[in-house]
Short mmCIF file of C-alpha atoms and ligand atoms in Angstrom, two decimals:
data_model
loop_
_atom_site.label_atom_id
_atom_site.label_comp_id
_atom_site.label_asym_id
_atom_site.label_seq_id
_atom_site.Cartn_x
_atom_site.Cartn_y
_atom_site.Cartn_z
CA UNK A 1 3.81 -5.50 25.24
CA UNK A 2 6.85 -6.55 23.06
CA UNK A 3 7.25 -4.74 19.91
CA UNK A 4 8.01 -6.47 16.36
CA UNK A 5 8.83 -5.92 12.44
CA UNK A 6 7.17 -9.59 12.11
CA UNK A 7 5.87 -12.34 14.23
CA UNK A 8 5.43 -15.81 12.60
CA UNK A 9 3.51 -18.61 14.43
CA UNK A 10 4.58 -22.34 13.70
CA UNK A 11 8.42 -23.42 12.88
CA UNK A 12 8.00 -25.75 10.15
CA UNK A 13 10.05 -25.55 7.52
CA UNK A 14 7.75 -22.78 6.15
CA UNK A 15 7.63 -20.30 8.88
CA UNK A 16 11.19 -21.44 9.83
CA UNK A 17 12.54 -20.13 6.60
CA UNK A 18 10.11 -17.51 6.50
CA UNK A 19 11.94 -16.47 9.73
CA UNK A 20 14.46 -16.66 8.48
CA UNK A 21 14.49 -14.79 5.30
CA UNK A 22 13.04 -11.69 7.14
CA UNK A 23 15.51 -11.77 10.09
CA UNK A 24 18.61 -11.93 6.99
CA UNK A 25 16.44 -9.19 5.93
CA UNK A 26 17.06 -7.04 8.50
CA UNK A 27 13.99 -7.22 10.35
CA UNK A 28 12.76 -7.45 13.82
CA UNK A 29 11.23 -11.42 13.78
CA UNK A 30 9.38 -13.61 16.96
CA UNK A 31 8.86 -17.07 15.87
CA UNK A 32 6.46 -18.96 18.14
CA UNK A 33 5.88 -22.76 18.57
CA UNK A 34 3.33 -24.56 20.86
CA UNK A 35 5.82 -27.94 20.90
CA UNK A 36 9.14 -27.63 22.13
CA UNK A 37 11.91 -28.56 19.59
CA UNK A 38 12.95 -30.92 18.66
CA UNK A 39 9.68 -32.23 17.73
CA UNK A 40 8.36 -34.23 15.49
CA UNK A 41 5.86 -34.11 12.83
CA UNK A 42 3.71 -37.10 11.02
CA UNK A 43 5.58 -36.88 7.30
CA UNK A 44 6.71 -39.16 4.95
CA UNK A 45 10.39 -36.80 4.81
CA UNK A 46 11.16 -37.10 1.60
CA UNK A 47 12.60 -33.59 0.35
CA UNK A 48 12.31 -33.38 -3.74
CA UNK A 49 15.59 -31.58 -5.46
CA UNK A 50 13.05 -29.21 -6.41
CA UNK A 51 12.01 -28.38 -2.53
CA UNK A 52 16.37 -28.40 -1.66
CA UNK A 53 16.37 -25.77 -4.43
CA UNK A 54 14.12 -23.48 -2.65
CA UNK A 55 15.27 -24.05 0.94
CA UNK A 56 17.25 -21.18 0.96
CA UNK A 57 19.56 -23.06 3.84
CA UNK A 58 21.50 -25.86 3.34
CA UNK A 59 19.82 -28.89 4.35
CA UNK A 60 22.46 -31.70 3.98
CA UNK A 61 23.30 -32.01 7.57
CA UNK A 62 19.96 -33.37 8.10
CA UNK A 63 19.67 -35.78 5.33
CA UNK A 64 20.15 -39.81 5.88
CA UNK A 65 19.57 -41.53 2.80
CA UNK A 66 19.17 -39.94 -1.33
CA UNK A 67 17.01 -41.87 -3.47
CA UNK A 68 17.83 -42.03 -7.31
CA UNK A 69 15.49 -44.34 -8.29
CA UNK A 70 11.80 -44.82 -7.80
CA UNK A 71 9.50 -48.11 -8.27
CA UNK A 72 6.12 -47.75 -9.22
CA UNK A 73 3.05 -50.94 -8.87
CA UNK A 74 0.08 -50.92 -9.25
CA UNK A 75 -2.91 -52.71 -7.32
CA UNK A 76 0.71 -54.83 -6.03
CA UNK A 77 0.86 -56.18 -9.35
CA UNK A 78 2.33 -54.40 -12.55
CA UNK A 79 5.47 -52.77 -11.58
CA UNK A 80 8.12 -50.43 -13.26
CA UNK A 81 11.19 -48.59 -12.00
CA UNK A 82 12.64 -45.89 -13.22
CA UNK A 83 15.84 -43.57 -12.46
CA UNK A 84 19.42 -44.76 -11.20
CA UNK A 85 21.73 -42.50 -12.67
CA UNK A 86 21.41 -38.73 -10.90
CA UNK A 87 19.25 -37.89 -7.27
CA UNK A 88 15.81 -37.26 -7.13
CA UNK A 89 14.80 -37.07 -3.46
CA UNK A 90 16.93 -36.36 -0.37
CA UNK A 91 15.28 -38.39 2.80
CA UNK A 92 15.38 -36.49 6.33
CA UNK A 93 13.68 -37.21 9.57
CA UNK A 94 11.23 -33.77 10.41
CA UNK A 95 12.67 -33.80 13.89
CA UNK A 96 16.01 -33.59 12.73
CA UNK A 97 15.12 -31.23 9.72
CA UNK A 98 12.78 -28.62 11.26
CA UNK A 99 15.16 -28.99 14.48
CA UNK A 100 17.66 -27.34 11.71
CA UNK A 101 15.90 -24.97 10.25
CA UNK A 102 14.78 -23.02 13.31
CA UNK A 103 18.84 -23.50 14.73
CA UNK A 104 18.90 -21.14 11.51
CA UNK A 105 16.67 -19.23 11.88
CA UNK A 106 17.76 -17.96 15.45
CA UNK A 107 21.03 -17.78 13.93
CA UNK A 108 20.02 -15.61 10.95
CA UNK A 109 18.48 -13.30 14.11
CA UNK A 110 14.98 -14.32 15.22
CA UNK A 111 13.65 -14.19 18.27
CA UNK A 112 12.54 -17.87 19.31
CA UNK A 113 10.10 -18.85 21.31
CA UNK A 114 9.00 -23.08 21.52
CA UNK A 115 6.34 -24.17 24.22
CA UNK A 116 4.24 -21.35 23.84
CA UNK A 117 0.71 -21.88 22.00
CA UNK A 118 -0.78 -18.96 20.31
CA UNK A 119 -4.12 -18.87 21.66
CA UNK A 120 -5.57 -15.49 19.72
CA UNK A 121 -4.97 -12.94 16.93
CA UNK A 122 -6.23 -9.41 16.41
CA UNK A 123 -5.44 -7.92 13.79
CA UNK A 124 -5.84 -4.28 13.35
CA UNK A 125 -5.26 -1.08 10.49
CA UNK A 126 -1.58 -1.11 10.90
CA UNK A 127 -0.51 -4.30 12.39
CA UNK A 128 -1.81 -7.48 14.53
CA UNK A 129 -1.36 -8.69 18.25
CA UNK A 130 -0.78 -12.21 18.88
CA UNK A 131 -1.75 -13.42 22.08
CA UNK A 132 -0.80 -16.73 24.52
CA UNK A 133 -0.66 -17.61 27.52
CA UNK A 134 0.34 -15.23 29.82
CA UNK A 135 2.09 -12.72 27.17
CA UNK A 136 1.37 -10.43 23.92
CA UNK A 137 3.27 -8.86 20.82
CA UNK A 138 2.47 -6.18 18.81
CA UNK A 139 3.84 -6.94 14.84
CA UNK A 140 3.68 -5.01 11.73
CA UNK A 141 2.94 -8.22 9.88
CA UNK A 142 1.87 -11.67 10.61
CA UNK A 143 2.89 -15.06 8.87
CA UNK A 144 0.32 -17.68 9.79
CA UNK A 145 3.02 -20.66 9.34
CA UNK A 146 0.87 -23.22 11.95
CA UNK A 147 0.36 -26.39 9.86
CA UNK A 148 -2.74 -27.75 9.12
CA UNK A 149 -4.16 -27.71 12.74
CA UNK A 150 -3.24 -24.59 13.49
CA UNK A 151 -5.14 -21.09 14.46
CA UNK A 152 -4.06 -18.26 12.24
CA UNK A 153 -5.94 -19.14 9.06
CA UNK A 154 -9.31 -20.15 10.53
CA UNK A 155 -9.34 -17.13 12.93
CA UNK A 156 -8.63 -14.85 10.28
CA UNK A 157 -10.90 -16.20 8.28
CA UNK A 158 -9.14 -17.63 5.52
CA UNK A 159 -10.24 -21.24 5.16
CA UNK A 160 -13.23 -21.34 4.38
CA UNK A 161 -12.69 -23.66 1.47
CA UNK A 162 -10.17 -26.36 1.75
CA UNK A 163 -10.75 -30.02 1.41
CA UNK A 164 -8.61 -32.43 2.93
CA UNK A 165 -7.14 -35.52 2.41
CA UNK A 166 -5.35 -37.21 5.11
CA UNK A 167 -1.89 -39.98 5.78
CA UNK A 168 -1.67 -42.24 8.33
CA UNK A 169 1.92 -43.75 8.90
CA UNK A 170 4.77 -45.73 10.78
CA UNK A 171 8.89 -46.44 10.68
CA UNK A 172 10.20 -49.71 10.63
CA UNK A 173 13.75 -50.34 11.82
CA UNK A 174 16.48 -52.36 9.66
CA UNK A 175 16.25 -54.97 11.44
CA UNK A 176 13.02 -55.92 9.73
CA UNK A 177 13.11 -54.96 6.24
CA UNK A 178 15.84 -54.99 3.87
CA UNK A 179 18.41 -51.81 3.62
CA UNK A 180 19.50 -53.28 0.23
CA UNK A 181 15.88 -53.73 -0.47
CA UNK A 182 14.76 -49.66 0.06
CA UNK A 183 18.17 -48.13 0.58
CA UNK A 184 18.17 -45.03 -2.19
CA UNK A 185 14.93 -46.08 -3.33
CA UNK A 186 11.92 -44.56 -3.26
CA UNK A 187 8.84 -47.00 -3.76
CA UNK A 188 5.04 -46.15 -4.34
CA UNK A 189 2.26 -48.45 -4.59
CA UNK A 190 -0.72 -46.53 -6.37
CA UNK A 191 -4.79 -48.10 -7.01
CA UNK A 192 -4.88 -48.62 -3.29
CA UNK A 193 -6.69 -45.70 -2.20
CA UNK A 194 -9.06 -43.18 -4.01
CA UNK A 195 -7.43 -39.64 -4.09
CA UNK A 196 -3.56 -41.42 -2.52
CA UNK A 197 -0.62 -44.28 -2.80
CA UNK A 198 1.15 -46.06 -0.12
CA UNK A 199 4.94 -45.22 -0.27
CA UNK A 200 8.40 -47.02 1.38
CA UNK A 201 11.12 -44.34 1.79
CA UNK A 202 14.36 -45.10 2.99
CA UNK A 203 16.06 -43.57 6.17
CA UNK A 204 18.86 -43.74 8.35
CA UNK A 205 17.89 -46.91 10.06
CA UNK A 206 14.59 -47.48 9.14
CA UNK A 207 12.25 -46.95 6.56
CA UNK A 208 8.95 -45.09 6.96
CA UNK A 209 5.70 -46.82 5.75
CA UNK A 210 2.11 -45.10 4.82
CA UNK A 211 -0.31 -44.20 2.82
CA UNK A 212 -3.04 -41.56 2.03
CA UNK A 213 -5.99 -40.55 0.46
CA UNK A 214 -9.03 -38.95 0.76
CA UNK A 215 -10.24 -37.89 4.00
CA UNK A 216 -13.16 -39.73 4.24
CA UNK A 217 -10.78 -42.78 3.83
CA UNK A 218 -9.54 -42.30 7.28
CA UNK A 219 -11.48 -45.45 8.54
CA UNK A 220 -10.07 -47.91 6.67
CA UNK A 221 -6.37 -46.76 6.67
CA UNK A 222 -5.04 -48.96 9.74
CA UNK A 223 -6.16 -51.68 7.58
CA UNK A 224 -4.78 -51.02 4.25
CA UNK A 225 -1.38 -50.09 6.18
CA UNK A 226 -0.96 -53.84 7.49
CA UNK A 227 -1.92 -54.84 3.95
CA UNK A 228 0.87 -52.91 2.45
CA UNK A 229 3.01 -53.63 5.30
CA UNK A 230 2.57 -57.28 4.36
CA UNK A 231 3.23 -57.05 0.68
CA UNK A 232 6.31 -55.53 1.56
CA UNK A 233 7.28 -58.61 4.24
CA UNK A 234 6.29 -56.68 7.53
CA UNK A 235 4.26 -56.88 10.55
CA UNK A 236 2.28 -54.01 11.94
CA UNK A 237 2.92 -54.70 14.95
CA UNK A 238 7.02 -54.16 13.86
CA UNK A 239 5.58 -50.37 12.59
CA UNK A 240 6.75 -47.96 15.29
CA UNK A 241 5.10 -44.26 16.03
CA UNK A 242 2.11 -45.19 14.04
CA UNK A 243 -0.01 -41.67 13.29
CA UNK A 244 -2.00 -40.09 11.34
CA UNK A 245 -2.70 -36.38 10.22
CA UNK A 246 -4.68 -34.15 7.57
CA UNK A 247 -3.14 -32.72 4.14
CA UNK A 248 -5.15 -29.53 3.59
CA UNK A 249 -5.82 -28.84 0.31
CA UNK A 250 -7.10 -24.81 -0.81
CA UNK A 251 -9.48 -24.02 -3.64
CA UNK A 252 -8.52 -21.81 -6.38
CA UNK A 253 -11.16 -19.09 -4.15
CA UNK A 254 -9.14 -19.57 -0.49
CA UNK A 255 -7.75 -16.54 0.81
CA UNK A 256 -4.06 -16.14 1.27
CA UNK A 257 -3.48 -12.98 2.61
CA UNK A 258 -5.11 -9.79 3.60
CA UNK A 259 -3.89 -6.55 5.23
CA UNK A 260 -1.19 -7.20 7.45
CA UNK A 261 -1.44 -11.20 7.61
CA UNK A 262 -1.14 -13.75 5.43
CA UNK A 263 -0.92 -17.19 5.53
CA UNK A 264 2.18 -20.21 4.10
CA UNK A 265 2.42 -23.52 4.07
CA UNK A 266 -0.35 -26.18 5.35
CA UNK A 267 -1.86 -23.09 6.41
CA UNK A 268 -2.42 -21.73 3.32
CA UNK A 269 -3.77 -25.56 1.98
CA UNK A 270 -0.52 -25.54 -0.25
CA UNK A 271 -0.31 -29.19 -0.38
CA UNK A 272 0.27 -31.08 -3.86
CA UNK A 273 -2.64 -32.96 -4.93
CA UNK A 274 -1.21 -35.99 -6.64
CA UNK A 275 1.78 -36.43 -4.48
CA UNK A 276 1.29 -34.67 -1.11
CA UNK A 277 4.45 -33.08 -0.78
CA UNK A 278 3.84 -29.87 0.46
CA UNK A 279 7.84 -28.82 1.32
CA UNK A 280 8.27 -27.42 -1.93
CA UNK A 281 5.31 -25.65 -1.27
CA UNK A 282 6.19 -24.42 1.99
CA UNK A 283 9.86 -22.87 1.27
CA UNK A 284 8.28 -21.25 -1.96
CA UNK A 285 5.40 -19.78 -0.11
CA UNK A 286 7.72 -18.21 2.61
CA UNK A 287 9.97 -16.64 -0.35
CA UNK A 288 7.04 -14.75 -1.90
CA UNK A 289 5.23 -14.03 1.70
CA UNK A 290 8.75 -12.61 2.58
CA UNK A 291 9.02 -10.50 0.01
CA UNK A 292 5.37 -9.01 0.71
CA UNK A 293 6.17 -8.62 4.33
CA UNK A 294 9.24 -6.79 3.07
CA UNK A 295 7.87 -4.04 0.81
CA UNK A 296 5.18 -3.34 3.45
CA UNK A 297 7.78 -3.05 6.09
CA UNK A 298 9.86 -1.24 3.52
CA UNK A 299 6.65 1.24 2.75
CA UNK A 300 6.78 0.11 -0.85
CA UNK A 301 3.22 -1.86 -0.45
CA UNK A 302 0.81 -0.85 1.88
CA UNK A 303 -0.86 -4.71 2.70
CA UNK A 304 0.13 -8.13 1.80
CA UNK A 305 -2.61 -8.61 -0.71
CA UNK A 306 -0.46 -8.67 -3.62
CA UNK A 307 1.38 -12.34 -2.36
CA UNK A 308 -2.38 -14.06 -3.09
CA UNK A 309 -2.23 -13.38 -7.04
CA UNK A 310 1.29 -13.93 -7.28
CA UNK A 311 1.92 -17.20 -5.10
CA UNK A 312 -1.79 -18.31 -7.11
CA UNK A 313 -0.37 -17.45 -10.19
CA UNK A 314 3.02 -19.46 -9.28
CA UNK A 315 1.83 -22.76 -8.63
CA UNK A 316 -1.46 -22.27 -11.17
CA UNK A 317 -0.42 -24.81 -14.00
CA UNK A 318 1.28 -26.78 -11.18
CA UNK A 319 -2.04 -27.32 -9.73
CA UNK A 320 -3.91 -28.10 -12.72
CA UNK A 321 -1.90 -31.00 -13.96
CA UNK A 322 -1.61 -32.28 -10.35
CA UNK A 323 -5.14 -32.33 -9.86
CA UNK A 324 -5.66 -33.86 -13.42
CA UNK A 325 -3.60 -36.37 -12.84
CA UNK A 326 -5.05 -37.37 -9.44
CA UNK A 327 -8.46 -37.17 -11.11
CA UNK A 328 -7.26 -39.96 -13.91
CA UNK A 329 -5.41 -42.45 -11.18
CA UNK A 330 -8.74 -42.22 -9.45
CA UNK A 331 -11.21 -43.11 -12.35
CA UNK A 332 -8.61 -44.40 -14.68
CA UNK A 333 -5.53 -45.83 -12.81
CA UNK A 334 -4.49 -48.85 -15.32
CA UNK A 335 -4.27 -46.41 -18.42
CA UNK A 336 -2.82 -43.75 -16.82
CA UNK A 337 -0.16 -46.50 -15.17
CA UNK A 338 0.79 -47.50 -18.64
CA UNK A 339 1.21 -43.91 -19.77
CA UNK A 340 3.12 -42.53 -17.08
CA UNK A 341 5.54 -45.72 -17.40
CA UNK A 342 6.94 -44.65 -20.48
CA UNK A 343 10.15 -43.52 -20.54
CA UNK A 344 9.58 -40.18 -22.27
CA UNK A 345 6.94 -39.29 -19.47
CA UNK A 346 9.60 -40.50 -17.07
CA UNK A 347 11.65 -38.17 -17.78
CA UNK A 348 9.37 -35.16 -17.33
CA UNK A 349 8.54 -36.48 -13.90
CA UNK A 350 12.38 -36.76 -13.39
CA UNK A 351 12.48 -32.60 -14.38
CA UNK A 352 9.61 -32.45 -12.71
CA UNK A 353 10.99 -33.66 -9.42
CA UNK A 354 14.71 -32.30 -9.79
CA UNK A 355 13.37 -28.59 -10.40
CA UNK A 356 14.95 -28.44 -13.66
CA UNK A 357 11.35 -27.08 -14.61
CA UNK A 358 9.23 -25.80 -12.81
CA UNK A 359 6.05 -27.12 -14.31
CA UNK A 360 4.56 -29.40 -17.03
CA UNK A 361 4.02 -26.33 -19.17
CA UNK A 362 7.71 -25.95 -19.61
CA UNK A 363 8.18 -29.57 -20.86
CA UNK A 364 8.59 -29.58 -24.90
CA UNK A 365 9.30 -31.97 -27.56
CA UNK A 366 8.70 -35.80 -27.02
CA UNK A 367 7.21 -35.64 -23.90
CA UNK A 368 4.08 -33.57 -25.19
CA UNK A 369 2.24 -36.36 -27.26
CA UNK A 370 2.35 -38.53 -24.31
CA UNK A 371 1.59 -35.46 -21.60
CA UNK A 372 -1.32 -34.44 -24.04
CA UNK A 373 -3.00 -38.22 -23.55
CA UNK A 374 -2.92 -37.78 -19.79
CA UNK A 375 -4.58 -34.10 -20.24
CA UNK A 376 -6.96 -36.00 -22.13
CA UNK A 377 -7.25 -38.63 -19.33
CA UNK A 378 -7.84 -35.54 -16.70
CA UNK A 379 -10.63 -34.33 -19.27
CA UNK A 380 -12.25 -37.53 -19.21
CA UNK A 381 -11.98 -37.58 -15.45
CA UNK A 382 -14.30 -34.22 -15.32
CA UNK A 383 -10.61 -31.71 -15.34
CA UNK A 384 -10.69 -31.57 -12.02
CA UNK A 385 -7.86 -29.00 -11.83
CA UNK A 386 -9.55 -26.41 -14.62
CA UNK A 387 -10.75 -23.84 -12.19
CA UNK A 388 -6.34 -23.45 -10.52
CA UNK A 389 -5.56 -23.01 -14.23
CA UNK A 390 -6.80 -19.38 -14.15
CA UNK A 391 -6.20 -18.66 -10.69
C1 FAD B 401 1.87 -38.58 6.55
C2 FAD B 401 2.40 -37.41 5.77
C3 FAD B 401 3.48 -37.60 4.92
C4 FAD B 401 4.02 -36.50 4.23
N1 FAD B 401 5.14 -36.70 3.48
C5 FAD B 401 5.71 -35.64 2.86
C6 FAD B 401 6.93 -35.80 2.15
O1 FAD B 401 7.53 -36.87 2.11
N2 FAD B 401 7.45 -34.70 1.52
C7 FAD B 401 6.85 -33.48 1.58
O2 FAD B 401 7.36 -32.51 0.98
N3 FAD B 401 5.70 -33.31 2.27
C8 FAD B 401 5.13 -34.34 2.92
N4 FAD B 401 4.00 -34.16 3.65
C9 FAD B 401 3.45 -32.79 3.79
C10 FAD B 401 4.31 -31.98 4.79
O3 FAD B 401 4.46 -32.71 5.99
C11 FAD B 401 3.67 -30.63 5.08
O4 FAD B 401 3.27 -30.04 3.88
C12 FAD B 401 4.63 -29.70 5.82
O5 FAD B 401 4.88 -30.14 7.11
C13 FAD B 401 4.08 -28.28 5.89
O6 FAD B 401 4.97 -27.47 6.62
P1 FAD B 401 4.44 -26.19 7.41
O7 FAD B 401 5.66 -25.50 7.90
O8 FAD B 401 3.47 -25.46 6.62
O9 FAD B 401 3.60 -26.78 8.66
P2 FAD B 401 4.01 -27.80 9.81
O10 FAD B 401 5.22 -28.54 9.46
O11 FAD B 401 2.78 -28.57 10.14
O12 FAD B 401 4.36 -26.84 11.06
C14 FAD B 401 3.36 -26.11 11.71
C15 FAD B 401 3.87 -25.74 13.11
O13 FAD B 401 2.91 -24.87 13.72
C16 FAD B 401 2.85 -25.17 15.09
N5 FAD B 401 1.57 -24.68 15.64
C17 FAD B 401 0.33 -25.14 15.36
N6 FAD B 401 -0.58 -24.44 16.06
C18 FAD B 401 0.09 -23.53 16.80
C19 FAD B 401 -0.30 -22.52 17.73
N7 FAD B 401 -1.59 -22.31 18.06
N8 FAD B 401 0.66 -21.76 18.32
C20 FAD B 401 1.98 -21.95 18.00
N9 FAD B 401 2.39 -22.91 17.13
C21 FAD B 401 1.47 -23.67 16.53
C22 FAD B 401 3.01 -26.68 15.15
O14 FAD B 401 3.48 -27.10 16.43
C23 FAD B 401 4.03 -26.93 14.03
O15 FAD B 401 5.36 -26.99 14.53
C24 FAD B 401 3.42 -35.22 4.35
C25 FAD B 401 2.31 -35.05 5.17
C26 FAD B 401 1.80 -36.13 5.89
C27 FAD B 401 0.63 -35.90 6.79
#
């Protein structure tokens, strides 16, 4: 049986970084993939400044397009856009960008291995075994990095409450839409969906097209896509690599780590509510679980328990306001369009989104008046993110 520090199942760009922040570290790291890189993964690609600021590699050899400026409609009507002057969201493709990130994370020192499913987990007193098909390691830790599909947090028994929403989208090549239209130009179509938006983001030489929402919205998703497809000039039939794929969502209760494992990522349900970005999430989840997984290999902690509270406590007001504001699009979308269109708001999405703060509660002066009415909006809505608040 091979022997390691840490074994982390699933390269995206959570357990890639993960990875690699332990094997920088010092330690002894396997990181395992079922699909064989590079692979893709069904993802909109759009990387916030706020998620580049946590990637602790650089990503820029990856990226094909920045977007400064995003346009918001609603219902395809009533439309506003906002931005222009500094970046907002870098645009990769996820088989180019988690291709990267594991090229780094062997670099940095891990021990790869892609093609090879992880078919069971034991964990034990002082470490877990990891099992697959035809082999076995023995690890001091284990970071459950394997997506929202994946094995680690449902066999260790982690997930019992997540809710899910779920995407389902397509690229279309230049040749069919506009590059002066979309190029650096993020655009999102909200009042579609309950609990989602349709988006257009720009890429090399295409943009991507979808939408999401709730999961039991799944059904009629093919449909709305050709409906947004056609507002924005294009046939379905031009949409290539159509797919769909769940955004898991944890409750302010879900488990995130216990003795020697822990969960990042989708695994964890780290997803943002309101937008469904869940990079950030990922890179900042595989900072604090490396840190655990360092002071237990270190003998300063003696289990990954304390990552829960802290990562919790981390995205806590994040969380709220997200799931606030998803609760007033969904039973208020016109007033809440008409607030979040002002230009003071704007600008707090703009920090917001840059990582210049890293939540609403850090946003003073002007902003607050018009930040209180949408608090008030999520109140009205039933405060649907009050229970992450004291998480
Ligand atoms: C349609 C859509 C659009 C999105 N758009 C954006 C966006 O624009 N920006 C953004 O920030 N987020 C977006 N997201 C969310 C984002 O894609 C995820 O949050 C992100 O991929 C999570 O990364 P991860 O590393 O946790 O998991 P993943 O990227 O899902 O990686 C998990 C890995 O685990 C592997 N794995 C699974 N099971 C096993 C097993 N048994 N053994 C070994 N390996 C296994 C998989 O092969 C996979 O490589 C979008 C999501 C969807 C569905």
């Amino acid at each position: 049986m091979e022997r390691f520090d840490a074994v982390v199942v699933g390269a995206g760009p959570a357990g890639s970084t993960a990875a690699w922040r332990l094997a920088r570290a010092g330690a002894s790291v396997l990181l395992i993939d079922r699909a064989r890189f590079p692979r893709d993964k069904p993802c909109g690609g759009g990387l916030t400044l706020r998620a580049v600021r946590e990637a602790p590699v650089d990503v820029s050899p990856v990226v094909e397009d920045v977007v400064d400026r995003m346009e918001l409609r609603l219902n395809f009507g009533r439309t506003f856009e906002r931005g222009g002057d500094k970046p907002l969201v870098w645009m990769t493709q996820r088989r180019r960008l988690d291709a990267h990130l594991l090229e780094e994370a062997a670099r940095a020192g891990t021990v790869v291995r892609d093609g090879v499913r992880v078919t069971g987990l034991t964990e034990e007193p002082d470490g877990v075994t990891v099992s697959w098909e035809g082999g076995r390691a023995r690890s001091a830790v284990l970071v459950g990095a394997d997506g929202a599909n994946g094995l680690s947090a449902r066999s260790l028994g982690f997930t019992s409450s997540y809710v899910h929403g779920v995407a389902f989208e397509g690229n279309v090549r230049y040749d069919h839409v506009s590059q002066g239209r979309y190029g650096g130009r993020v655009v999102v179509e909200l009042g579609g969906i309950p609990g989602g938006y349709g988006w257009v983001f720009p890429k090399g030489d295409h943009v991507n097209v979808g939408l999401g929402g709730w999961e039991e919205e799944g059904p009629r998703l093919r449909t709305e896509l050709r409906r947004l497809c056609a507002e924005h000039g294009v046939c379905l039939e031009d949409l290539e690599e159509i797919r769909g794929y769940r955004l898991p969502l944890r409750e302010p209760t879900s488990v995130l780590a216990r003795g020697r494992s822990l969960v990042v990522g989708d695994a964890a349900g780290l997803v943002d509510p309101v937008s469904g970005d869940g990079m950030f999430e990922g890179f900042l989840s595989a900072q604090y679980a490396s840190e655990a997984v360092l002071d237990v290999l270190a003998g300063r902690a003696g289990a990954l328990e304390p990552y829960g509270p802290r990562l919790a406590g981390r995205l806590a007001r994040q969380l709220w306001a997200s799931w606030g504001v998803k609760g007033a699009l969904d039973r208020f979308p016109r007033t809440t369009f008409a607030v979040a269109r002002t230009q003071i708001v704007w600008r707090a999405v703009e920090r917001l989104v840059r990582g210049e703060v890293s939540d609403i509660g850090e946003v003073h002066g002007l902003a607050r008046p018009p930040l209180k009415a949408l608090a008030l909006l999520a109140r009205a809505a039933g405060d649907p993110g009050r229970a992450y608040r004291g998480a």
